[in-house]
C-alpha positions as CSV (number, residue, x, y, z in Angstrom):
1,M,50.2,-61.2,57.8
2,C,48.5,-64.7,58.0
3,A,47.2,-66.4,54.9
4,A,43.6,-66.0,56.1
5,H,43.9,-62.2,56.1
6,R,45.9,-62.3,52.8
7,K,43.1,-64.1,51.0
8,S,40.4,-61.8,52.6
9,A,42.2,-58.8,51.6
10,L,42.9,-60.0,48.1
11,A,39.1,-60.9,47.9
12,G,38.3,-57.5,49.0
13,I,40.6,-55.8,46.4
14,A,39.0,-58.1,44.0
15,L,35.6,-57.3,44.8
16,A,36.3,-53.4,44.9
17,V,38.0,-53.8,41.4
18,A,34.9,-55.8,40.1
19,V,32.6,-53.3,41.5
20,L,34.5,-50.3,40.2
21,A,35.0,-52.0,36.6
22,G,31.6,-53.5,36.1
23,C,29.2,-52.1,38.4
24,A,29.7,-48.6,38.1
25,P,26.8,-46.6,36.9
26,D,26.5,-45.9,33.3
27,P,27.6,-42.3,32.5
28,A,24.7,-39.9,32.2
29,P,23.4,-39.8,28.7
30,A,24.1,-36.8,26.7
31,A,21.3,-34.3,26.8
32,P,19.2,-34.4,23.7
33,Q,19.7,-31.6,21.4
34,A,16.6,-29.4,21.2
35,A,14.9,-29.8,17.9
36,P,14.0,-26.5,16.4
37,S,10.3,-25.7,16.9
38,P,8.0,-26.1,14.1
39,S,7.3,-22.3,14.2
40,A,10.9,-21.3,14.4
41,A,11.9,-19.2,11.4
42,D,15.2,-18.3,10.1
43,P,15.5,-14.7,10.7
44,A,16.9,-13.7,7.4
45,A,13.9,-15.7,5.6
46,A,11.4,-14.0,8.0
47,V,12.7,-10.5,7.1
48,A,12.6,-11.2,3.3
49,W,9.2,-12.6,3.5
50,M,7.8,-9.6,5.5
51,N,9.5,-7.2,3.0
52,G,7.7,-9.0,0.2
53,F,4.3,-8.9,2.1
54,C,4.6,-5.4,3.3
55,G,5.9,-4.2,-0.1
56,V,2.9,-5.5,-2.0
57,V,0.5,-3.7,0.4
58,K,2.6,-0.6,0.3
59,D,2.6,-0.5,-3.6
60,F,-1.2,-0.8,-3.4
61,I,-1.4,2.1,-1.0
62,E,0.8,4.3,-3.1
63,G,-1.3,3.4,-6.3
64,N,-4.4,4.1,-4.4
65,N,-3.0,7.4,-3.5
66,K,-2.6,8.3,-7.3
67,M,-6.4,7.5,-7.9
68,P,-7.6,10.1,-10.4
69,S,-10.4,12.5,-9.1
70,A,-13.9,12.1,-10.2
71,S,-15.0,15.2,-12.2
72,G,-16.9,16.5,-14.9
73,E,-19.8,18.8,-15.8
74,T,-21.9,16.4,-17.9
75,L,-23.2,13.1,-17.3
76,E,-21.0,11.8,-19.9
77,A,-17.9,13.4,-18.5
78,V,-18.7,12.0,-14.9
79,K,-19.3,8.6,-16.3
80,K,-16.0,8.7,-18.0
81,S,-14.2,10.0,-14.9
82,T,-15.7,7.2,-12.9
83,S,-14.8,4.7,-15.4
84,D,-11.1,5.9,-15.2
85,Q,-11.2,5.5,-11.5
86,L,-12.7,2.2,-11.7
87,G,-10.1,1.2,-14.2
88,H,-7.2,2.7,-12.1
89,Y,-8.6,0.7,-9.0
90,A,-8.9,-2.5,-10.9
91,A,-5.4,-2.3,-12.2
92,I,-3.7,-1.7,-8.8
93,L,-5.9,-4.5,-7.2
94,T,-4.8,-6.8,-9.9
95,K,-1.2,-6.1,-9.3
96,T,-1.7,-6.6,-5.4
97,V,-3.5,-9.9,-6.0
98,D,-0.9,-11.0,-8.5
99,G,2.0,-9.8,-6.0
100,L,0.3,-11.5,-3.1
101,G,-0.1,-14.8,-5.1
102,A,3.6,-14.6,-6.1
103,L,4.8,-14.5,-2.5
104,P,6.6,-17.8,-1.5
105,A,5.4,-19.8,1.5
106,A,5.9,-17.8,4.8
107,P,8.4,-19.1,7.2
108,V,5.6,-19.8,9.8
109,P,2.1,-20.6,9.4
110,A,0.8,-17.2,10.7
111,G,2.3,-15.6,7.8
112,D,0.5,-17.8,5.3
113,A,-2.8,-17.3,7.2
114,A,-2.2,-13.4,6.9
115,K,-1.4,-13.6,3.1
116,Q,-4.5,-15.7,2.5
117,E,-6.8,-13.2,4.3
118,F,-5.2,-10.2,2.5
119,L,-5.5,-12.2,-0.7
120,A,-9.1,-13.0,-0.2
121,K,-9.9,-9.2,0.5
122,Y,-8.1,-7.8,-2.3
123,T,-9.5,-10.5,-4.6
124,S,-13.0,-9.6,-3.6
125,A,-12.3,-5.8,-4.2
126,R,-10.8,-6.4,-7.5
127,D,-14.0,-8.6,-8.6
128,K,-16.3,-5.9,-7.3
129,T,-14.4,-3.0,-9.1
130,V,-14.1,-4.9,-12.4
131,K,-17.9,-5.8,-12.2
132,A,-18.6,-2.1,-11.4
133,K,-16.7,-0.8,-14.3
134,A,-18.1,-3.4,-16.9
135,G,-21.7,-2.5,-15.7
136,L,-20.9,1.5,-16.1
137,D,-19.1,0.9,-19.4
138,A,-22.0,-1.1,-20.8
139,A,-24.6,1.4,-19.7
140,G,-26.1,4.1,-22.0
141,K,-24.6,7.5,-21.6
142,N,-27.5,9.0,-19.8
143,D,-27.9,6.1,-17.5
144,T,-27.8,7.8,-14.0
145,A,-28.7,4.4,-12.1
146,A,-25.6,2.9,-13.7
147,Q,-23.4,5.7,-12.3
148,G,-24.9,5.1,-8.9
149,R,-24.2,1.4,-9.1
150,A,-20.6,1.9,-10.2
151,V,-20.0,4.3,-7.2
152,D,-21.6,1.7,-4.7
153,G,-19.3,-1.0,-6.3
154,L,-16.3,1.2,-5.7
155,I,-17.2,1.8,-2.1
156,A,-17.8,-1.9,-1.5
157,A,-14.5,-2.6,-3.0
158,Q,-12.5,0.0,-0.9
159,K,-14.3,-1.4,2.2
160,D,-12.8,-4.8,1.4
161,T,-9.3,-3.3,1.2
162,H,-9.5,-1.2,4.4
163,G,-9.4,-4.3,6.3
164,A,-6.0,-5.3,4.6
165,L,-3.9,-2.1,4.9
166,D,-1.7,-3.1,7.8
167,P,0.4,-6.2,7.1
168,V,2.3,-5.8,10.3
169,A,-0.9,-5.9,12.4
170,A,-1.9,-9.1,10.6
171,V,1.3,-11.0,11.9
172,L,1.5,-9.7,15.5
173,G,0.7,-13.0,16.7
174,A,3.8,-14.5,15.2
175,P,6.8,-13.3,17.0
176,E,9.4,-14.2,14.3
177,L,7.3,-12.1,11.9
178,K,6.7,-9.2,14.3
179,T,10.5,-9.0,14.8
180,A,11.2,-9.3,11.1
181,A,8.9,-6.6,10.3
182,A,10.7,-4.1,12.5
183,T,13.9,-4.5,10.2
184,A,12.1,-5.1,6.8
185,E,12.6,-2.0,4.9
186,R,9.3,-2.0,3.1
187,C,7.5,-2.5,6.5
188,R,8.5,0.9,7.5
189,P,6.0,3.7,7.2
């Protein structure tokens, strides 16, 4: 081989080595790890939270089902019976408000929103019930108007709670909590 061809062959090899060594494209960067979405919840935490949320409401419903009946043949007996009903209802509402207030933060914002909505309704119902009982208890034994106001207060309180009896329906917009409710023991009927 003549010297000119050797030089151009060596130059070609040198050029190829330089191209392969220094000019090769950088390796593709590693795909970034997907960060968990802010609404992603630990499934176990979601089940535990739903169990607590459903449990508080379920305890209210069970307590409500044990409400004493109104009875009595005299105005005084009816007043006492109504006062007992109001006292029972106030007690289960207080327990419900305390239970909802004691729940930890929900694993997703929709749970906290549902909790606050239920807390507002049960608190309003409790306050109406306590006021109705106090008014009835302070009234004279023959005050039929006080009896009527007490019954109206109880009915108004019950209307507040009727909007907060289905904790699962309150979180249907949060897939993590909806899924958790399906396995949470206290969310079962």
